[in-house]
Amino acid sequence: MGVFDPIVINGMRVKNRFVRSATAEGMAAPDGTVTDRLEATLKALAIGGVGLVISGHAYVEKRGQAGVGQLGVHRPEMEAGVARLARAVHAHGGRFVVQLAHAGCRADPTLSGEPAVGPSQPEDPDAPPCLAMSAEDLARFEAAFGAAAALCRDAGADGVQIHAAHGYGVSQFLSPRTNRRLGAYGGALANRARLLLETIGAIRGRIGNSYPVLVKINCEDFIEGGMTAEEGRQVVSWLEAAGADAVELSGGTLDSGKLAPVRPGKLAIPDGEAYYREQAAALKAQRIGIPLILVGGIRSLETAQDIVASGTADMVALSRPLIREPGLIARWQSGDAAPSACVSDNACFVPLRRGEGVSCLTEIREKRRRAS
């Protein structure tokens, strides 16, 4: 079994084991619709050999929007744009999955015009305000995911992925640090996982069992009072039972410091790669029966091959390396096995925060130096 072998996820045949992990592009129009630039970005990934292209987090309702330029899948008129993205990826042999997301307490009320809602009001008085979800809010949350999944299916996307990682909405429910509710959705792990499992049910209720539903989840939160590694493994076992077709394993939150999901600093190859490799191996040891995708600090073909060949994970996902070099996978397959040129300096997120969309500033600066 190798990285260039195909894999099937609930009927979706992917030509290789490489995944573009959901990456905030910041390229959608102000109303969340698809732009030519966003379409070109995903098209380039498919041309560049990525087998499975996952969109950046797409908000399922307006009050779940996290930032400027984020893709929306919350209104029927969004279907045409998702169809454009699906066609662009399909035209070059890739499969296309839309990541469905709700930012919870990390939503931006200035964009939505509504207060942010999440599991609990923050304890930190300096934290942005966030209201605890009511029963009506919970039902609205689940229904929004179901409707978004149906929209994506009808648009021709090959599947959807629930964003349950990195301290956003679903992840906030999973973490005892941010979920201090009493009752059915707080306290014990089974209660904290209830919203995620019910959301899978809401999606299945709209699109049936034959459409691929993936979940991105933390192996652990790497923060005091957060979800632990043992809890993460338990949730994955529940996800499989609930009907998830594959799990992408990540880790950390935006508050996890040096152990945040996008860790800065050039990685030693191969020893410093694959942040969550041990956690993936532990998951495989408990014999999960659905494909496992591993993301986080993978920079070389050697490491990607070893992860798949050893059975540590079934697929490998990349984010920042594909910002630097959308054609990386095609280059590796052509025989040029040099590692990614990505230096993990996170400069790619500077233009994103400015509302200009993600791009590799380091590469741009290097090109300017060479031209001068």
Short mmCIF file of C-alpha atoms in Angstrom, two decimals:
data_model
loop_
_atom_site.label_atom_id
_atom_site.label_comp_id
_atom_site.label_asym_id
_atom_site.label_seq_id
_atom_site.Cartn_x
_atom_site.Cartn_y
_atom_site.Cartn_z
CA MET A 1 0.00 0.00 0.00
CA GLY A 2 1.53 3.30 -1.13
CA VAL A 3 0.70 6.99 -1.23
CA PHE A 4 -0.12 6.86 -4.93
CA ASP A 5 -2.55 3.95 -4.59
CA PRO A 6 -6.29 4.69 -4.76
CA ILE A 7 -8.65 4.46 -1.79
CA VAL A 8 -12.44 4.29 -1.54
CA ILE A 9 -14.42 6.16 1.13
CA ASN A 10 -18.08 5.11 1.12
CA GLY A 11 -18.11 4.78 -2.65
CA MET A 12 -15.92 7.84 -3.31
CA ARG A 13 -12.82 6.62 -5.16
CA VAL A 14 -9.81 8.86 -4.56
CA LYS A 15 -6.89 8.36 -6.96
CA ASN A 16 -4.17 8.67 -4.31
CA ARG A 17 -3.70 9.08 -0.57
CA PHE A 18 -3.01 12.82 -0.58
CA VAL A 19 -5.53 15.26 0.89
CA ARG A 20 -5.59 19.01 0.84
CA SER A 21 -6.62 19.64 4.42
CA ALA A 22 -9.23 22.37 4.82
CA THR A 23 -7.41 25.69 4.71
CA ALA A 24 -9.03 29.09 5.18
CA GLU A 25 -8.59 30.69 1.76
CA GLY A 26 -10.27 34.02 2.53
CA MET A 27 -11.15 34.32 -1.16
CA ALA A 28 -14.95 34.22 -1.17
CA ALA A 29 -17.04 37.30 -1.93
CA PRO A 30 -18.33 39.37 1.02
CA ASP A 31 -21.64 37.49 0.87
CA GLY A 32 -19.87 34.10 1.01
CA THR A 33 -20.26 33.23 -2.65
CA VAL A 34 -17.56 31.68 -4.84
CA THR A 35 -15.15 33.91 -6.74
CA ASP A 36 -12.95 33.23 -9.75
CA ARG A 37 -9.90 33.36 -7.50
CA LEU A 38 -11.25 30.72 -5.13
CA GLU A 39 -12.18 28.48 -8.05
CA ALA A 40 -8.70 28.89 -9.56
CA THR A 41 -7.05 28.05 -6.23
CA LEU A 42 -8.88 24.74 -5.86
CA LYS A 43 -8.42 23.95 -9.54
CA ALA A 44 -4.66 24.39 -9.14
CA LEU A 45 -4.63 21.82 -6.34
CA ALA A 46 -6.37 19.26 -8.53
CA ILE A 47 -4.03 19.99 -11.43
CA GLY A 48 -1.18 19.63 -8.95
CA GLY A 49 -2.08 16.03 -8.20
CA VAL A 50 -4.02 16.24 -4.92
CA GLY A 51 -6.42 13.30 -4.80
CA LEU A 52 -8.92 14.77 -2.34
CA VAL A 53 -9.40 18.53 -2.15
CA ILE A 54 -11.25 19.73 0.97
CA SER A 55 -12.51 23.29 0.90
CA GLY A 56 -11.72 25.81 3.59
CA HIS A 57 -14.22 25.89 6.44
CA ALA A 58 -17.60 26.92 5.01
CA TYR A 59 -20.13 28.39 7.41
CA VAL A 60 -23.48 26.64 7.62
CA GLU A 61 -25.30 29.63 9.08
CA LYS A 62 -24.42 33.31 9.03
CA ARG A 63 -23.91 33.62 12.79
CA GLY A 64 -21.32 30.86 12.54
CA GLN A 65 -19.05 32.87 10.22
CA ALA A 66 -15.50 33.18 11.50
CA GLY A 67 -13.87 35.65 9.17
CA VAL A 68 -13.77 37.82 6.07
CA GLY A 69 -13.68 36.01 2.75
CA GLN A 70 -15.05 32.76 4.19
CA LEU A 71 -17.12 30.53 1.93
CA GLY A 72 -20.80 30.19 2.85
CA VAL A 73 -23.09 27.23 2.25
CA HIS A 74 -26.04 28.61 4.17
CA ARG A 75 -28.43 29.73 1.43
CA PRO A 76 -29.86 27.91 -1.62
CA GLU A 77 -28.20 30.36 -4.00
CA MET A 78 -24.80 29.10 -2.77
CA GLU A 79 -25.33 25.83 -4.66
CA ALA A 80 -24.21 27.25 -8.01
CA GLY A 81 -20.84 28.33 -6.58
CA VAL A 82 -20.20 24.97 -4.91
CA ALA A 83 -21.02 23.35 -8.26
CA ARG A 84 -18.35 25.53 -9.90
CA LEU A 85 -15.77 24.33 -7.40
CA ALA A 86 -16.78 20.69 -7.84
CA ARG A 87 -16.51 20.92 -11.62
CA ALA A 88 -13.11 22.60 -11.41
CA VAL A 89 -11.69 19.83 -9.23
CA HIS A 90 -13.38 17.00 -11.14
CA ALA A 91 -12.05 18.27 -14.47
CA HIS A 92 -8.55 17.39 -13.33
CA GLY A 93 -9.17 14.05 -11.69
CA GLY A 94 -9.66 15.14 -8.09
CA ARG A 95 -12.42 14.56 -5.60
CA PHE A 96 -14.02 17.51 -3.82
CA VAL A 97 -15.32 17.64 -0.25
CA VAL A 98 -16.76 20.71 1.45
CA GLN A 99 -15.82 21.30 5.07
CA LEU A 100 -18.93 22.37 6.98
CA ALA A 101 -18.26 24.64 9.92
CA HIS A 102 -19.73 26.80 12.65
CA ALA A 103 -17.34 29.02 14.59
CA GLY A 104 -19.41 29.02 17.78
CA CYS A 105 -17.91 31.50 20.23
CA ARG A 106 -15.22 32.33 17.66
CA ALA A 107 -17.78 33.74 15.22
CA ASP A 108 -17.51 37.40 14.30
CA PRO A 109 -20.74 39.26 15.21
CA THR A 110 -19.68 42.23 13.07
CA LEU A 111 -20.01 39.98 10.02
CA SER A 112 -23.19 38.18 10.97
CA GLY A 113 -25.10 40.92 12.76
CA GLU A 114 -25.99 38.40 15.47
CA PRO A 115 -24.38 37.58 18.83
CA ALA A 116 -21.97 34.65 18.84
CA VAL A 117 -23.39 31.47 20.38
CA GLY A 118 -21.58 28.44 21.80
CA PRO A 119 -21.75 25.88 24.58
CA SER A 120 -21.24 28.33 27.45
CA GLN A 121 -20.62 31.97 28.19
CA PRO A 122 -16.85 32.49 28.53
CA GLU A 123 -15.47 32.65 32.05
CA ASP A 124 -12.76 35.09 31.01
CA PRO A 125 -14.21 38.61 31.35
CA ASP A 126 -11.84 39.79 28.60
CA ALA A 127 -13.05 37.18 26.11
CA PRO A 128 -15.40 38.27 23.32
CA PRO A 129 -19.04 37.92 24.39
CA CYS A 130 -20.77 34.64 23.55
CA LEU A 131 -24.20 33.41 24.54
CA ALA A 132 -24.88 29.85 25.69
CA MET A 133 -26.96 28.02 23.11
CA SER A 134 -30.60 27.41 23.93
CA ALA A 135 -32.47 24.27 22.92
CA GLU A 136 -33.71 26.19 19.89
CA ASP A 137 -30.16 27.20 19.01
CA LEU A 138 -28.97 23.58 19.22
CA ALA A 139 -31.73 22.43 16.90
CA ARG A 140 -30.95 25.28 14.51
CA PHE A 141 -27.25 24.33 14.57
CA GLU A 142 -27.90 20.70 13.65
CA ALA A 143 -30.47 21.57 11.00
CA ALA A 144 -28.04 24.04 9.39
CA PHE A 145 -25.44 21.30 8.98
CA GLY A 146 -28.05 18.98 7.47
CA ALA A 147 -29.24 21.60 5.00
CA ALA A 148 -25.68 22.51 4.03
CA ALA A 149 -24.79 18.87 3.40
CA ALA A 150 -27.82 18.49 1.13
CA LEU A 151 -26.82 21.65 -0.76
CA CYS A 152 -23.30 20.33 -1.30
CA ARG A 153 -24.54 16.95 -2.47
CA ASP A 154 -26.96 18.58 -4.91
CA ALA A 155 -24.15 20.80 -6.18
CA GLY A 156 -22.03 17.79 -7.12
CA ALA A 157 -19.53 17.78 -4.26
CA ASP A 158 -18.27 14.27 -3.52
CA GLY A 159 -18.79 14.54 0.23
CA VAL A 160 -18.76 16.81 3.26
CA GLN A 161 -16.56 17.09 6.32
CA ILE A 162 -17.72 18.29 9.74
CA HIS A 163 -15.18 20.65 11.32
CA ALA A 164 -14.95 19.41 14.91
CA ALA A 165 -11.38 20.56 15.63
CA HIS A 166 -9.24 23.54 16.60
CA GLY A 167 -11.53 25.15 19.16
CA TYR A 168 -14.33 26.14 16.80
CA GLY A 169 -18.03 25.41 17.43
CA VAL A 170 -18.22 21.62 17.68
CA SER A 171 -14.77 21.46 19.28
CA GLN A 172 -15.95 23.92 21.93
CA PHE A 173 -18.67 21.45 22.93
CA LEU A 174 -16.17 18.58 23.13
CA SER A 175 -13.83 20.47 25.44
CA PRO A 176 -14.59 20.74 29.18
CA ARG A 177 -12.57 23.95 29.13
CA THR A 178 -15.16 25.71 26.98
CA ASN A 179 -18.21 23.55 27.69
CA ARG A 180 -19.41 24.11 31.24
CA ARG A 181 -23.03 23.29 30.54
CA LEU A 182 -25.22 21.20 32.78
CA GLY A 183 -27.64 18.66 31.39
CA ALA A 184 -27.67 16.69 28.16
CA TYR A 185 -24.93 18.62 26.32
CA GLY A 186 -22.38 19.16 29.08
CA GLY A 187 -20.45 17.37 31.79
CA ALA A 188 -19.60 13.78 30.90
CA LEU A 189 -17.84 13.12 27.60
CA ALA A 190 -20.91 11.38 26.18
CA ASN A 191 -22.87 14.58 26.74
CA ARG A 192 -20.16 16.84 25.35
CA ALA A 193 -20.04 14.67 22.21
CA ARG A 194 -23.83 14.63 21.83
CA LEU A 195 -24.04 17.65 19.53
CA LEU A 196 -21.44 16.20 17.15
CA LEU A 197 -23.14 12.81 17.01
CA GLU A 198 -26.58 14.37 16.57
CA THR A 199 -25.18 16.55 13.80
CA ILE A 200 -24.08 13.44 11.93
CA GLY A 201 -27.61 12.14 12.40
CA ALA A 202 -29.08 15.39 11.06
CA ILE A 203 -26.85 15.16 8.00
CA ARG A 204 -27.69 11.51 7.41
CA GLY A 205 -31.37 12.41 7.72
CA ARG A 206 -31.00 14.76 4.78
CA ILE A 207 -28.59 12.91 2.50
CA GLY A 208 -28.89 9.22 3.44
CA ASN A 209 -26.16 6.71 4.17
CA SER A 210 -24.45 6.41 0.78
CA TYR A 211 -22.95 9.90 0.71
CA PRO A 212 -19.50 10.36 2.26
CA VAL A 213 -19.43 12.21 5.59
CA LEU A 214 -16.00 12.89 7.09
CA VAL A 215 -15.07 14.47 10.41
CA LYS A 216 -12.00 16.51 11.35
CA ILE A 217 -11.26 16.22 15.05
CA ASN A 218 -8.50 16.91 17.55
CA CYS A 219 -6.52 14.00 18.90
CA GLU A 220 -6.37 16.25 21.99
CA ASP A 221 -6.57 19.97 22.70
CA PHE A 222 -3.08 20.44 24.18
CA ILE A 223 -4.39 22.98 26.66
CA GLU A 224 -5.16 22.84 30.37
CA GLY A 225 -8.70 21.64 30.94
CA GLY A 226 -9.18 20.67 27.29
CA MET A 227 -10.18 17.39 25.66
CA THR A 228 -7.62 14.68 26.44
CA ALA A 229 -6.08 12.09 24.13
CA GLU A 230 -8.09 9.31 25.79
CA GLU A 231 -11.29 11.28 25.28
CA GLY A 232 -10.37 11.95 21.66
CA ARG A 233 -9.96 8.24 20.95
CA GLN A 234 -13.32 7.52 22.57
CA VAL A 235 -15.07 10.14 20.46
CA VAL A 236 -13.57 8.65 17.28
CA SER A 237 -15.02 5.25 18.19
CA TRP A 238 -18.42 6.89 18.65
CA LEU A 239 -18.07 8.67 15.32
CA GLU A 240 -17.58 5.37 13.54
CA ALA A 241 -20.67 3.93 15.23
CA ALA A 242 -22.67 7.05 14.35
CA GLY A 243 -21.94 6.70 10.63
CA ALA A 244 -18.86 8.80 9.92
CA ASP A 245 -17.00 7.46 6.87
CA ALA A 246 -13.51 8.78 7.65
CA VAL A 247 -11.75 10.80 10.33
CA GLU A 248 -9.04 13.41 9.85
CA LEU A 249 -6.86 13.66 12.93
CA SER A 250 -5.48 17.05 13.94
CA GLY A 251 -4.84 18.67 17.31
CA GLY A 252 -4.71 21.83 19.36
CA THR A 253 -6.68 25.05 19.38
CA LEU A 254 -5.89 28.66 18.65
CA ASP A 255 -5.17 29.01 22.38
CA SER A 256 -2.73 26.09 22.60
CA GLY A 257 0.42 28.17 22.20
CA LYS A 258 3.33 26.24 20.69
CA LEU A 259 1.04 23.23 20.20
CA ALA A 260 -1.53 25.09 18.10
CA PRO A 261 -2.62 23.42 14.82
CA VAL A 262 -0.36 25.62 12.65
CA ARG A 263 2.90 25.48 14.56
CA PRO A 264 5.58 27.92 13.42
CA GLY A 265 9.17 26.91 12.80
CA LYS A 266 10.92 24.95 10.06
CA LEU A 267 10.67 21.21 10.69
CA ALA A 268 13.56 18.78 10.88
CA ILE A 269 13.01 16.16 8.17
CA PRO A 270 12.05 13.47 8.87
CA ASP A 271 12.38 13.48 12.67
CA GLY A 272 10.31 16.60 13.30
CA GLU A 273 7.44 15.76 10.97
CA ALA A 274 3.92 14.47 11.63
CA TYR A 275 2.95 16.11 14.92
CA TYR A 276 0.21 13.59 15.73
CA ARG A 277 1.80 10.40 14.47
CA GLU A 278 1.78 8.68 17.88
CA GLN A 279 -1.86 9.56 18.44
CA ALA A 280 -2.75 8.18 15.00
CA ALA A 281 -0.96 4.93 15.81
CA ALA A 282 -2.89 4.69 19.08
CA LEU A 283 -6.15 5.12 17.19
CA LYS A 284 -5.20 2.42 14.72
CA ALA A 285 -4.32 0.14 17.62
CA GLN A 286 -7.92 0.30 18.80
CA ARG A 287 -8.86 -1.03 15.36
CA ILE A 288 -11.10 1.66 13.97
CA GLY A 289 -12.78 0.40 10.84
CA ILE A 290 -12.92 3.62 8.84
CA PRO A 291 -10.09 5.40 6.99
CA LEU A 292 -7.87 7.65 9.08
CA ILE A 293 -6.39 10.82 7.57
CA LEU A 294 -3.38 12.33 9.32
CA VAL A 295 -2.57 16.03 9.09
CA GLY A 296 0.02 18.19 10.82
CA GLY A 297 3.64 18.91 9.94
CA ILE A 298 4.12 16.53 7.01
CA ARG A 299 6.72 17.96 4.64
CA SER A 300 8.38 15.07 2.82
CA LEU A 301 7.38 12.25 0.50
CA GLU A 302 9.47 9.92 2.66
CA THR A 303 7.36 10.60 5.74
CA ALA A 304 4.08 10.47 3.81
CA GLN A 305 5.03 7.09 2.35
CA ASP A 306 6.06 5.73 5.74
CA ILE A 307 2.81 6.84 7.39
CA VAL A 308 0.72 4.98 4.81
CA ALA A 309 2.99 1.95 4.36
CA SER A 310 3.23 1.39 8.12
CA GLY A 311 -0.54 1.57 8.54
CA THR A 312 -0.26 4.56 10.88
CA ALA A 313 -2.88 6.29 8.74
CA ASP A 314 -4.62 5.59 5.45
CA MET A 315 -4.16 9.06 3.95
CA VAL A 316 -1.98 12.09 4.60
CA ALA A 317 -3.21 15.68 4.54
CA LEU A 318 -1.24 18.84 3.84
CA SER A 319 -2.09 22.51 4.22
CA ARG A 320 0.75 25.05 4.27
CA PRO A 321 2.98 23.08 1.84
CA LEU A 322 0.20 23.31 -0.75
CA ILE A 323 -0.09 27.05 -0.25
CA ARG A 324 3.60 27.27 -1.13
CA GLU A 325 3.43 24.72 -3.94
CA PRO A 326 0.02 23.61 -5.27
CA GLY A 327 1.80 21.20 -7.63
CA LEU A 328 3.75 19.43 -4.90
CA ILE A 329 2.05 16.04 -5.26
CA ALA A 330 2.52 15.96 -9.04
CA ARG A 331 6.18 16.85 -8.52
CA TRP A 332 6.64 14.01 -6.06
CA GLN A 333 4.90 11.58 -8.38
CA SER A 334 7.11 12.66 -11.28
CA GLY A 335 10.18 11.49 -9.37
CA ASP A 336 11.36 14.74 -7.81
CA ALA A 337 11.17 13.75 -4.13
CA ALA A 338 12.67 16.92 -2.65
CA PRO A 339 10.72 17.95 0.46
CA SER A 340 8.30 20.83 0.45
CA ALA A 341 9.93 24.25 0.44
CA CYS A 342 7.47 25.38 3.11
CA VAL A 343 9.36 26.78 6.11
CA SER A 344 6.28 26.92 8.37
CA ASP A 345 6.74 30.60 9.16
CA ASN A 346 2.99 31.24 8.94
CA ALA A 347 3.59 34.30 6.75
CA CYS A 348 0.86 32.88 4.49
CA PHE A 349 -1.72 33.94 7.06
CA VAL A 350 -0.65 37.60 7.11
CA PRO A 351 -2.57 38.50 3.93
CA LEU A 352 -5.46 36.34 5.13
CA ARG A 353 -5.77 38.44 8.28
CA ARG A 354 -5.66 41.58 6.14
CA GLY A 355 -8.64 40.34 4.16
CA GLU A 356 -6.56 39.67 1.04
CA GLY A 357 -6.74 35.89 0.97
CA VAL A 358 -4.09 33.34 1.89
CA SER A 359 -0.82 33.29 -0.09
CA CYS A 360 2.81 32.36 0.50
CA LEU A 361 4.53 35.68 1.21
CA THR A 362 7.84 33.89 1.69
CA GLU A 363 7.77 32.58 -1.87
CA ILE A 364 6.74 36.00 -3.20
CA ARG A 365 9.65 37.66 -1.37
CA GLU A 366 12.11 35.04 -2.63
CA LYS A 367 10.96 35.57 -6.22
CA ARG A 368 11.45 39.32 -5.84
CA ARG A 369 14.97 38.83 -4.47
CA ARG A 370 15.88 36.53 -7.35
CA ALA A 371 14.50 39.03 -9.88
CA SER A 372 16.36 41.99 -8.39
#
